Short mmCIF file of C-alpha atoms in Angstrom, two decimals:
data_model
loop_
_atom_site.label_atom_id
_atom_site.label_comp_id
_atom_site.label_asym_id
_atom_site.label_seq_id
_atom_site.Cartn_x
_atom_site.Cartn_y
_atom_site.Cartn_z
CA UNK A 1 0.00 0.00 0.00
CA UNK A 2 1.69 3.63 -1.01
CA UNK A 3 1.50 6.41 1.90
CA UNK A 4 0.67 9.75 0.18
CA UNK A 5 3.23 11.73 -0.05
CA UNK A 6 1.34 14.96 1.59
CA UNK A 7 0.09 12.06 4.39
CA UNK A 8 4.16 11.82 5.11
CA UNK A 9 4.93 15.30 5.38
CA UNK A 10 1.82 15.90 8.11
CA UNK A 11 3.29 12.90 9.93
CA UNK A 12 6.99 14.69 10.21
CA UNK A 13 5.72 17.92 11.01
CA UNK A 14 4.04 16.57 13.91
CA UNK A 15 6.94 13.37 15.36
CA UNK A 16 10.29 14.86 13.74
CA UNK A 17 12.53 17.67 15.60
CA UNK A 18 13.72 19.51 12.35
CA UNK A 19 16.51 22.00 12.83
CA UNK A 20 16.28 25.38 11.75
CA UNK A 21 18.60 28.00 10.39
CA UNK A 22 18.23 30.91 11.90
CA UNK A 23 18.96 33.16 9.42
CA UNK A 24 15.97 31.67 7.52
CA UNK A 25 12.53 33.67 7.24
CA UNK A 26 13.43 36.34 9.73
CA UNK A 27 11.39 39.86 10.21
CA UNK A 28 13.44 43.20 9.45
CA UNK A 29 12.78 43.84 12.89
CA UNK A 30 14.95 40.53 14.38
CA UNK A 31 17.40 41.10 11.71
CA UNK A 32 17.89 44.73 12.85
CA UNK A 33 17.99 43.14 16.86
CA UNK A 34 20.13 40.74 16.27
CA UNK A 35 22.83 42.97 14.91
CA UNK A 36 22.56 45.82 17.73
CA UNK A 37 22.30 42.99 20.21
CA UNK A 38 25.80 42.10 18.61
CA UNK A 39 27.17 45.57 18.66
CA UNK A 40 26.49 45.80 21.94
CA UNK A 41 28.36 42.61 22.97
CA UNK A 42 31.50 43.56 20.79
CA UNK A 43 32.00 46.78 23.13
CA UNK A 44 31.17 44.43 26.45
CA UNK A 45 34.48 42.21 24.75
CA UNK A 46 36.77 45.62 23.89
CA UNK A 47 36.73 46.65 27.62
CA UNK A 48 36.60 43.41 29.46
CA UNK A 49 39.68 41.87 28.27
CA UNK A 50 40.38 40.79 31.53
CA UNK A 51 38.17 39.27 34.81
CA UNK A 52 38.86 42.34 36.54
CA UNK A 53 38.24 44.62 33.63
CA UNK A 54 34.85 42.39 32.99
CA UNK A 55 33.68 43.19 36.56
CA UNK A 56 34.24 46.87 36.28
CA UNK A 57 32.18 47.15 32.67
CA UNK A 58 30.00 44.87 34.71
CA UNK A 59 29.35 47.20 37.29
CA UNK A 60 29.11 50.24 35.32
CA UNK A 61 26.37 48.38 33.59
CA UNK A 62 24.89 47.45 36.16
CA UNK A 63 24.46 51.04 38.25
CA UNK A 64 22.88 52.22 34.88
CA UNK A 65 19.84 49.96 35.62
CA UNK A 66 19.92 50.65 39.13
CA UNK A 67 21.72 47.76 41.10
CA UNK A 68 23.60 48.69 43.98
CA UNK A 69 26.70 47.31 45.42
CA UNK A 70 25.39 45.29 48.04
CA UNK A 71 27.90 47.37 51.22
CA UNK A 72 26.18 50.51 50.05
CA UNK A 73 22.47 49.11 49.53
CA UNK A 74 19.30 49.36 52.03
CA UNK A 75 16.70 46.41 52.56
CA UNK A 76 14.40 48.47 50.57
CA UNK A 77 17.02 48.01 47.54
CA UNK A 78 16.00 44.95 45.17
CA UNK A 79 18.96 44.91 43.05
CA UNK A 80 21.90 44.36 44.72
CA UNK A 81 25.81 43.79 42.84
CA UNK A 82 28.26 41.13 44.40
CA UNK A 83 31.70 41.84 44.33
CA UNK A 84 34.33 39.57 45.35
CA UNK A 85 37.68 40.25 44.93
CA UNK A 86 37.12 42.25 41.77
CA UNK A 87 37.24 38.94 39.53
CA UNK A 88 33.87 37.46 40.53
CA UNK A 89 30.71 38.71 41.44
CA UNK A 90 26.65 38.69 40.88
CA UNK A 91 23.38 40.82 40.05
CA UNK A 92 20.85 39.75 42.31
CA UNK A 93 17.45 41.04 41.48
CA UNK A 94 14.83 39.99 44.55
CA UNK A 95 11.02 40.43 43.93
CA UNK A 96 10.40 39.20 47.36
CA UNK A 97 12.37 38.33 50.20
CA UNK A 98 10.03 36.22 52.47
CA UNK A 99 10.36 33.91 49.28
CA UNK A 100 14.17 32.86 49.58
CA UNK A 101 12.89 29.77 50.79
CA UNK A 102 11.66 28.65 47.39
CA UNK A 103 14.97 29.43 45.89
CA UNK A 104 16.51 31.31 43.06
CA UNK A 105 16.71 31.21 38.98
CA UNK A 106 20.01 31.37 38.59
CA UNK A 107 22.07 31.78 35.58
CA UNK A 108 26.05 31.32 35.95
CA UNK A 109 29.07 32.12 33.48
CA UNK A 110 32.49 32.22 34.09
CA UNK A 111 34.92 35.36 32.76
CA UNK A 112 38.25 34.20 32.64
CA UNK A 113 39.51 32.86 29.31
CA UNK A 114 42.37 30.95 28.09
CA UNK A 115 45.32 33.54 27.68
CA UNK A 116 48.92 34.07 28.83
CA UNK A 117 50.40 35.46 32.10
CA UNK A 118 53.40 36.56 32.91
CA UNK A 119 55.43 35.36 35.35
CA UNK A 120 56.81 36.33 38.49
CA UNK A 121 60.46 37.69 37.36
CA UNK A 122 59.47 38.01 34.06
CA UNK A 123 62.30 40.26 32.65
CA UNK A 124 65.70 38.66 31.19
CA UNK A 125 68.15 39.74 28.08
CA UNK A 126 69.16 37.44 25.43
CA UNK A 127 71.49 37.79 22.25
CA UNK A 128 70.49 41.74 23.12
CA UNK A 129 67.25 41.91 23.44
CA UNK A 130 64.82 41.87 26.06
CA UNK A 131 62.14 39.35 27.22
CA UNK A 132 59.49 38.85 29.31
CA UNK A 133 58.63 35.16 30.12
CA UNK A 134 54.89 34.35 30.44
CA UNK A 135 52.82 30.66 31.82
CA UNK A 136 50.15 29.86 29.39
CA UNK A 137 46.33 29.44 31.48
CA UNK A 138 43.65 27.42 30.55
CA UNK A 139 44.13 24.54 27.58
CA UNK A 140 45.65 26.48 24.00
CA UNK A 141 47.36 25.20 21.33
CA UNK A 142 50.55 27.32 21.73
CA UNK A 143 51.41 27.32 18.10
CA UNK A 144 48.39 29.82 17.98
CA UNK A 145 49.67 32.37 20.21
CA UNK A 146 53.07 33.36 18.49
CA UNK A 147 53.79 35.92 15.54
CA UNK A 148 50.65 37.82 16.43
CA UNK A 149 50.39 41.08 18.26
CA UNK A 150 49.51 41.05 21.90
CA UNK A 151 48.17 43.91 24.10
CA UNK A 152 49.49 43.84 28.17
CA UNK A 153 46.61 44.09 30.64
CA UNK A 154 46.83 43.42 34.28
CA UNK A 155 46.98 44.94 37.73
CA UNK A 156 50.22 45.29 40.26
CA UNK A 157 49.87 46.16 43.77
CA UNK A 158 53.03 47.63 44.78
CA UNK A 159 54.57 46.82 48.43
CA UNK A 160 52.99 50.01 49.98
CA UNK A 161 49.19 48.64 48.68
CA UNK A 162 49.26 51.15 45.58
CA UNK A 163 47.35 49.50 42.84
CA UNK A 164 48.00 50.69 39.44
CA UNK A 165 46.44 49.88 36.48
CA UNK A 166 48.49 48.56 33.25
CA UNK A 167 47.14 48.38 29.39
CA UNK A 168 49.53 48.48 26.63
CA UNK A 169 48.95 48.02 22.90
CA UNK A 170 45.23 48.44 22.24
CA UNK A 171 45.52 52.36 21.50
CA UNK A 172 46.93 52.91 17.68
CA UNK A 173 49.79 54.83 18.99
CA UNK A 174 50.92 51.79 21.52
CA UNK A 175 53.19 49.52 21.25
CA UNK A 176 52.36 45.58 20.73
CA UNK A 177 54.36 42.40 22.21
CA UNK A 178 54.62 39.31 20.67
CA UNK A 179 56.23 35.70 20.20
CA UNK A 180 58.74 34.81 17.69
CA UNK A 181 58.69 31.74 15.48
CA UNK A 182 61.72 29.80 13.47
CA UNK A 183 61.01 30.98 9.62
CA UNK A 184 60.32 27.84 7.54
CA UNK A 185 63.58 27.68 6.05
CA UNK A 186 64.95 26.58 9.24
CA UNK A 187 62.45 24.67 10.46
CA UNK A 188 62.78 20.86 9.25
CA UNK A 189 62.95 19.79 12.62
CA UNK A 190 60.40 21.57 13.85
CA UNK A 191 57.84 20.62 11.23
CA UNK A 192 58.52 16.80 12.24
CA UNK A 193 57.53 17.58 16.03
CA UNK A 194 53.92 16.54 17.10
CA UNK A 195 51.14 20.04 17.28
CA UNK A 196 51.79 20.06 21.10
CA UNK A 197 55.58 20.27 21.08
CA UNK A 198 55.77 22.94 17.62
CA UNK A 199 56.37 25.49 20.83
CA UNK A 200 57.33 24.92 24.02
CA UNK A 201 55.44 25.85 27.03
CA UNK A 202 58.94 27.83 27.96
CA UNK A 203 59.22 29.72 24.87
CA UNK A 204 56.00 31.71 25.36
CA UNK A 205 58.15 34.44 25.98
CA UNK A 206 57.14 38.19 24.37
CA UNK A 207 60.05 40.50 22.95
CA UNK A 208 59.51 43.74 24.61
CA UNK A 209 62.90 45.64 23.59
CA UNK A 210 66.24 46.27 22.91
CA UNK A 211 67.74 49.61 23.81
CA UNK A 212 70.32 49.36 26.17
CA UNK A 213 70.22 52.26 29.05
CA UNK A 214 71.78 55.91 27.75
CA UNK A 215 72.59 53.58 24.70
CA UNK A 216 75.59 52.53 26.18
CA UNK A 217 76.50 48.66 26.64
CA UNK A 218 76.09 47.51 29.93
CA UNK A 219 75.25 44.36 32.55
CA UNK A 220 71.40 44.63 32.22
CA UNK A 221 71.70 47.70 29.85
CA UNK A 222 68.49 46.92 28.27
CA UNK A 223 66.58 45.50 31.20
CA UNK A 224 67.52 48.52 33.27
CA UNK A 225 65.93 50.67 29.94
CA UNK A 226 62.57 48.49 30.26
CA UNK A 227 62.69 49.20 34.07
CA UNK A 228 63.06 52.57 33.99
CA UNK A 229 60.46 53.46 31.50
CA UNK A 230 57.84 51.50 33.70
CA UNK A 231 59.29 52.97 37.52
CA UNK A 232 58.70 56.42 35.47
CA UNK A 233 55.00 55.56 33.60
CA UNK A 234 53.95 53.56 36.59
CA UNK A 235 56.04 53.46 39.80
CA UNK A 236 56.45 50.25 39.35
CA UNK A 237 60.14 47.89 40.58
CA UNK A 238 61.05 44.76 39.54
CA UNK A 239 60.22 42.99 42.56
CA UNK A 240 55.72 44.47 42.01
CA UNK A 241 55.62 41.98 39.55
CA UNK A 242 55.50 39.50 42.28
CA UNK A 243 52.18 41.01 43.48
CA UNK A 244 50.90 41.50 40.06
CA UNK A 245 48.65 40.20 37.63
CA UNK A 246 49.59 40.53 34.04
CA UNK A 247 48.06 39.25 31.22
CA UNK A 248 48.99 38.85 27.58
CA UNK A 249 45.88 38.71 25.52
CA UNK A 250 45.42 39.66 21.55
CA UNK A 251 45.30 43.25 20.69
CA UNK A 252 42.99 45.26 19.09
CA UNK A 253 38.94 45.18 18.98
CA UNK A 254 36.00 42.39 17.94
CA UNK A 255 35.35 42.35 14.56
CA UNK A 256 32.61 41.09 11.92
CA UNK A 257 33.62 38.20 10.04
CA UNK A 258 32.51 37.49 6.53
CA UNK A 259 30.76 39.41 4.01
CA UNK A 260 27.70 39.85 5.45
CA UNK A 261 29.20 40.34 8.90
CA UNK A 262 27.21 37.16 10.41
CA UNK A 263 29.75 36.15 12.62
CA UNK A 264 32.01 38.32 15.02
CA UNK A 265 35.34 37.19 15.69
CA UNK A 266 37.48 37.43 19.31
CA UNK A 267 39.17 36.54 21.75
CA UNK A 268 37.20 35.65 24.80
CA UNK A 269 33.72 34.27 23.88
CA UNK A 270 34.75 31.44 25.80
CA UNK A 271 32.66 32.42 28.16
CA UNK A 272 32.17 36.15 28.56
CA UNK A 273 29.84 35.90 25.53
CA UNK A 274 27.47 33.87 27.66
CA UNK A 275 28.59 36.44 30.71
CA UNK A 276 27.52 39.08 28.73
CA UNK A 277 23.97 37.19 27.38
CA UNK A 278 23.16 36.45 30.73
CA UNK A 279 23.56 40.12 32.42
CA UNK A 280 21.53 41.46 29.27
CA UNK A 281 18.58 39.30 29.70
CA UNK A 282 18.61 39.85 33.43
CA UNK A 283 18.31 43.39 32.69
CA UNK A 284 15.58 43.10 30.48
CA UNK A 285 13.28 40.66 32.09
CA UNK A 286 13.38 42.51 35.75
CA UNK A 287 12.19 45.29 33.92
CA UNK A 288 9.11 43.49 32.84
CA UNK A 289 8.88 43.62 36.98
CA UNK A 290 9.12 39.51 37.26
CA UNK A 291 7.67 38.05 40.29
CA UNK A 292 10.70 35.81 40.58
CA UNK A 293 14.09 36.16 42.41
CA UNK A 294 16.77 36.13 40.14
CA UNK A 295 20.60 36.10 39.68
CA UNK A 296 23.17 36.17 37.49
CA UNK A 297 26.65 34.70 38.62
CA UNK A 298 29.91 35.70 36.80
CA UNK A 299 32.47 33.00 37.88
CA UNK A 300 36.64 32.72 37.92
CA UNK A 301 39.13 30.19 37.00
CA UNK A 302 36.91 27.68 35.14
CA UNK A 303 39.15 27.63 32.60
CA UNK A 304 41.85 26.06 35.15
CA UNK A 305 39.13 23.22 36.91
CA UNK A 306 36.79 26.44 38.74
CA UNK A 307 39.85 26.29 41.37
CA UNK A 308 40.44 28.92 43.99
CA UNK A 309 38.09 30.91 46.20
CA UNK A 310 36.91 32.92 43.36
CA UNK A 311 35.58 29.23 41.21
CA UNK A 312 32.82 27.31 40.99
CA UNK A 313 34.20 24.55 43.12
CA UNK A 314 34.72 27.01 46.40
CA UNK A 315 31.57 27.59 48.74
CA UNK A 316 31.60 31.05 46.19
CA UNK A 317 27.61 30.66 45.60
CA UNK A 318 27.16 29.52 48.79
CA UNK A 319 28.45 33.16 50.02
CA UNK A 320 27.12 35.23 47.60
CA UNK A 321 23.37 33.78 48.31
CA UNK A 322 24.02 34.11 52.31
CA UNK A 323 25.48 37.21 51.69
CA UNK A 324 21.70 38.69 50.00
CA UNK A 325 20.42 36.38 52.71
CA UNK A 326 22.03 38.56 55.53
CA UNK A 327 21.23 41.91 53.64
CA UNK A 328 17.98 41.50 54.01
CA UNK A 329 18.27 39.84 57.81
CA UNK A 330 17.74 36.45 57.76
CA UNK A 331 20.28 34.19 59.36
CA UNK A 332 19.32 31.02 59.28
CA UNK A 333 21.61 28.22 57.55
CA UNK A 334 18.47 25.56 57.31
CA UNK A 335 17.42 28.92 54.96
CA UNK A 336 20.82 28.95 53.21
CA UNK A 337 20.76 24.99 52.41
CA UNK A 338 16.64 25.56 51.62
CA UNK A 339 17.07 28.38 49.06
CA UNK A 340 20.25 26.67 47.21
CA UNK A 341 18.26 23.37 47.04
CA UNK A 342 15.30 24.96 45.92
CA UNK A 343 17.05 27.03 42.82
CA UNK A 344 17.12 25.83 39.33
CA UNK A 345 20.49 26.74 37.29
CA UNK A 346 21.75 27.29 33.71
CA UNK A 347 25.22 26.45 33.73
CA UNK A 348 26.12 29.06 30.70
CA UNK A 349 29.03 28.01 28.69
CA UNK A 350 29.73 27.52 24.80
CA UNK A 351 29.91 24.49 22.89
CA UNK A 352 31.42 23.56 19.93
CA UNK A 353 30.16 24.32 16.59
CA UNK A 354 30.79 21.39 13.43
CA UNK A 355 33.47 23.20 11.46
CA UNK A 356 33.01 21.28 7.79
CA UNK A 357 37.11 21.34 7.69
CA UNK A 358 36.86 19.28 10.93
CA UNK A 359 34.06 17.41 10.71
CA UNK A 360 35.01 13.88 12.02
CA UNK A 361 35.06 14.91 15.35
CA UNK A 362 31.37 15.16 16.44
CA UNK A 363 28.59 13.01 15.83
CA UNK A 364 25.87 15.61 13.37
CA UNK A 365 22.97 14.23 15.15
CA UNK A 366 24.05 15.36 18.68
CA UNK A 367 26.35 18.42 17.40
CA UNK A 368 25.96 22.10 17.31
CA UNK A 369 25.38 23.63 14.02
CA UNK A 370 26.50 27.23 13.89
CA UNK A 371 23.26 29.19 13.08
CA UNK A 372 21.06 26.88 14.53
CA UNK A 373 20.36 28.79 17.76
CA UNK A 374 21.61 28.16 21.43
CA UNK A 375 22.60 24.88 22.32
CA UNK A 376 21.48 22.87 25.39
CA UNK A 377 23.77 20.58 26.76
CA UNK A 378 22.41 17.61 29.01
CA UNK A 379 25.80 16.46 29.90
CA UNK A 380 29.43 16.95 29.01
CA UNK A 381 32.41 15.14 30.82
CA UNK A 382 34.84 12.94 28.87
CA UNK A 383 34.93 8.60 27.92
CA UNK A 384 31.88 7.37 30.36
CA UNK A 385 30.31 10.67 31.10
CA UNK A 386 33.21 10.88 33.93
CA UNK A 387 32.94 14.41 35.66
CA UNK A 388 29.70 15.54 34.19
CA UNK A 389 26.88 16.62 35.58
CA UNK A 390 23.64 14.58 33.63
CA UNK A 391 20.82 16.98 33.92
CA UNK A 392 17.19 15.01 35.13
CA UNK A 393 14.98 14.74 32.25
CA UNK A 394 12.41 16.61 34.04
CA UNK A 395 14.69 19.48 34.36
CA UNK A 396 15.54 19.66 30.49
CA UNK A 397 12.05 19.18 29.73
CA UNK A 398 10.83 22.66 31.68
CA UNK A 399 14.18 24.62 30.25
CA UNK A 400 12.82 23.13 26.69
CA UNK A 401 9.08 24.04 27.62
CA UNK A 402 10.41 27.81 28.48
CA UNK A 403 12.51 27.82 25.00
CA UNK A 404 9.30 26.82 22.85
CA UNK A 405 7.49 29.33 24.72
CA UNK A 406 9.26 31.92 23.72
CA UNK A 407 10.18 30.47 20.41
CA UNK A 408 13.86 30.11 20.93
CA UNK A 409 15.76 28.47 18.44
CA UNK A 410 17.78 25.80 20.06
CA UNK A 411 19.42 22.57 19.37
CA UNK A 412 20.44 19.67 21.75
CA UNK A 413 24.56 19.44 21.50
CA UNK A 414 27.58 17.15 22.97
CA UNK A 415 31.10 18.53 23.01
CA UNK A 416 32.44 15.56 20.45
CA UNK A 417 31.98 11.87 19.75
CA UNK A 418 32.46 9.47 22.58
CA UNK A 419 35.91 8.82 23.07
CA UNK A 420 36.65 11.41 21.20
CA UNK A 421 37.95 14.10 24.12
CA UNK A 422 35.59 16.10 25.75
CA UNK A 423 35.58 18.80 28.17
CA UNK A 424 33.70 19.99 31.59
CA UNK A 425 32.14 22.63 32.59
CA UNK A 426 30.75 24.30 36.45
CA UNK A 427 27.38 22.53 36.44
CA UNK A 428 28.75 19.60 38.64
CA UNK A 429 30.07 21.83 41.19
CA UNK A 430 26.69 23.69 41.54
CA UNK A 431 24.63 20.19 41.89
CA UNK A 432 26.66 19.39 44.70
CA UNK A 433 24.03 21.86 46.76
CA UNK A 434 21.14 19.71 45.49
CA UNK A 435 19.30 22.28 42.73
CA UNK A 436 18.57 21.60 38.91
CA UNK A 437 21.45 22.29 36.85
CA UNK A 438 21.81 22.08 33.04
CA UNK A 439 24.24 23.64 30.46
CA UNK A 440 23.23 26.14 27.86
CA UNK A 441 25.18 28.43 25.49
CA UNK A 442 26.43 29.84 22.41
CA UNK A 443 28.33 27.38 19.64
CA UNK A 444 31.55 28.37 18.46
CA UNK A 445 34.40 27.57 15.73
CA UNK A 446 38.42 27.91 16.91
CA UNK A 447 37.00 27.16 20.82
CA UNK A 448 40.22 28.34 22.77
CA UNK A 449 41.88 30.22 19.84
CA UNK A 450 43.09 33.89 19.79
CA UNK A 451 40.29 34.35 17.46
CA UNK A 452 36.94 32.87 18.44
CA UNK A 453 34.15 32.93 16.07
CA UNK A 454 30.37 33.06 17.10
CA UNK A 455 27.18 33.32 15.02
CA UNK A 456 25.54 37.04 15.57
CA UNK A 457 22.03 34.11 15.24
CA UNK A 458 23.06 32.29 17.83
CA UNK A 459 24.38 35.42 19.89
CA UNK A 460 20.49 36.36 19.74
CA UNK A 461 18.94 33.44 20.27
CA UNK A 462 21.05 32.63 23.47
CA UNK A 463 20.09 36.16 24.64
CA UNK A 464 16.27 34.86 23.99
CA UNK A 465 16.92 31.61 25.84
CA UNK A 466 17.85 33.18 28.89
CA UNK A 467 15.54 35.41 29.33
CA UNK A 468 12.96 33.05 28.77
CA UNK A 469 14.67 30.83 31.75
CA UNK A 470 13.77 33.60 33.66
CA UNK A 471 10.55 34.13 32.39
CA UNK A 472 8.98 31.10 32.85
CA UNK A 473 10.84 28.56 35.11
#
């Protein structure tokens, strides 16, 4: 017996999950959002190059809609900003404190990325020239980093408890840094070395002069020059950079990529992008005076296992949610337990998008296509699922019900095939307090690169899906 062909296509539309471009059939008006929306994040990227720098463009963002920092706020204040230690922090928007019982929607990023720093005695001269040795952070490819110009940002506290400021090589008129490489005629040996060992860990170091002191030779002659010029500009001695830190990240701003500028390009998406997503649609959805208590969590050092007392896998949320808890005079750690328990949590943090040059490496039918819209991530970990956090199926169902709602575009993803690598993000170390946690965020191409590369589609649609998190969980 033959099916009619018009009999098949009613039966897909209603059992199949068909993914969608998003650039397909869209209004004027969404193409016009989803391009400011993108602006808007490129400038949140130029002056956030670092955590620190992130939490001040943060904050200034943040007193524009009326949060206040939470040392300066009254109990009559519902939106409160968390600072801690100027890498880490949280908006906290409260409709109603007698509910903190029933928990929070929560939404958590991290903003540190993979980059360089230097190291503690960073200055040396070799073959006359100067050098400043730096420890990679986070998992790069290290062939990536060299021949390309890098800017300086970073902090130093001096030994009085002066802290001064440093950024160098993002104006026109700066300077850059960068890495040398052997030029292919001299390479053979090289070229027969596996990707991990093209550069050594130990020569990430950037060239950063060569002017010996009153041009005159000398023991240190050029060092001294380089130490000079920053005591003068900054006040700074050799022994600050101890108590400093100094990053090496690429210069210059985000850009469009491609013709039709579809894509931007940077450094960093991995994860401010969902940092930035995440502040945005808190912004916008407190506005439309929800009756929910929200926050939005922007977490350190994920990129290095959430380590420290500024990551995920400190007692970080713990504090910042007694710390609103106190504000607004309850002390009560049966509360504290209650209300963590209680929350529900996007775990915000990019995925990989198939690139058809590498293509092997993920299975299509659990992959995330750039384009395709936001991708929600069940589980990650690596082999057997080891360190993931599995999100209950009840869970994903409600963050899927919210998505349709609001007719997100999203797409179910895994970071690879099995056995393939893999990768972890913080949504096991916020399950350890007993609340819903699943992952959620933007796909990308060169994950980990200098150069990251995001869909402005996806941008939008991850700003839709987490706002409607908020909306309706």
């Amino acid at each position: 017996m033959s099916t009619n062909p018009t009999e098949l296509e009613e039966l897909g539309k209603k059992l199949l999950f068909e993914k969608k471009c998003g650039w397909q059939d869209i209004s004027q008006d969404e193409e016009k959002e989803i391009f400011e929306l993108s602006e808007q994040y490129k400038q949140f990227l130029d002056t956030s190059k670092t955590e620190r720098e992130a939490m001040v463009t943060i904050e200034k963002m943040a007193t524009a809609h009326g949060y206040v920092p939470i040392e300066k706020a009254s109990k009559e204040d519902r939106k409160l900003f968390l600072n801690f230690d100027d890498v880490c922090g949280a908006l906290v928007y409260i409709n109603d404190p007698q509910e903190f019982s029933e928990g929070f929607l929560m939404n958590g990023a991290h903003i540190d990325v993979p980059r360089l720093d230097l190291k503690s005695f960073p200055l040396y001269e070799a073959e006359d020239m100067a050098y400043m040795k730096t420890h990679y952070y986070g998992g790069i490819k290290k062939y990536q980093w060299v021949t390309r110009p890098l800017a300086m940002h970073g902090v130093v506290i001096t030994e009085s408890g002066k802290k001064v400021d440093i950024v160098i090589g993002e104006d026109p008129a700066d300077p850059v840094f960068t890495i040398n490489d052997l030029l292919p005629h001299l390479s053979k040996e090289q070229n027969e070395k596996p990707a991990s060992k093209l550069i050594e860990g130990e020569q990430l170091n950037i060239l950063v002069g060569s002017i010996p002191y009153q041009f005159k030779p000398g023991k240190n002659a050029i060092k001294l020059w380089i130490l000079k010029e920053l005591h003068d500009r900054y006040g700074i001695v050799e022994e600050d950079f101890v108590s400093a830190e100094i990053q090496l990240v690429p210069a210059g701003p985000a850009r469009d990529v491609g013709f039709d500028r579809s894509f931007v390009g940077a450094h960093g998406h991995d994860d401010r992008i969902c940092s930035y997503l995440g502040m945005q649609a808190l912004f916008d959805i407190e506005a439309d005076k929800t009756n929910k208590n929200l926050m939005m969590i922007f977490f350190d050092k994920e990129e290095i296992g959430s380590m420290g007392n500024s990551g995920a896998q400190s007692n970080l949320l713990e504090r910042m949610v007694n710390a609103t808890l106190l504000h607004y005079g309850f002390n009560d750690h049966s509360l504290l337990m209650n209300s963590l328990a209680n929350s529900k949590f996007l775990s915000s943090d990019v995925n990989v998008g198939i690139d058809p040059e590498w293509k092997s490496v993920n299975d299509p039918l659990n992959a995330g296509k750039m384009g395709y819209g936001v991708c929600l991530t069940k589980y990650t970990g690596v082999r057997g699922k080891s360190g993931s956090n599995e999100a209950h199926a009840e869970f994903v169902a409600e963050v899927r019900r919210a998505f349709n709602r609001d007719q997100v575009l999203w797409q179910t993803t895994e970071l690879g095939k099995v056995d393939q690598g893999g990768g972890g993000t913080i949504a096991s170390y916020l399950a350890y307090y007993g609340m819903d946690v699943v992952d959620c965020g933007t796909a990308l191409l060169s994950m980990h690169s200098p150069f990251e590369v995001a869909s402005k589609v996806d941008i939008y649609h991850t700003y839709k899906a987490y706002k409607a998190f908020y909306k309706y969980l």
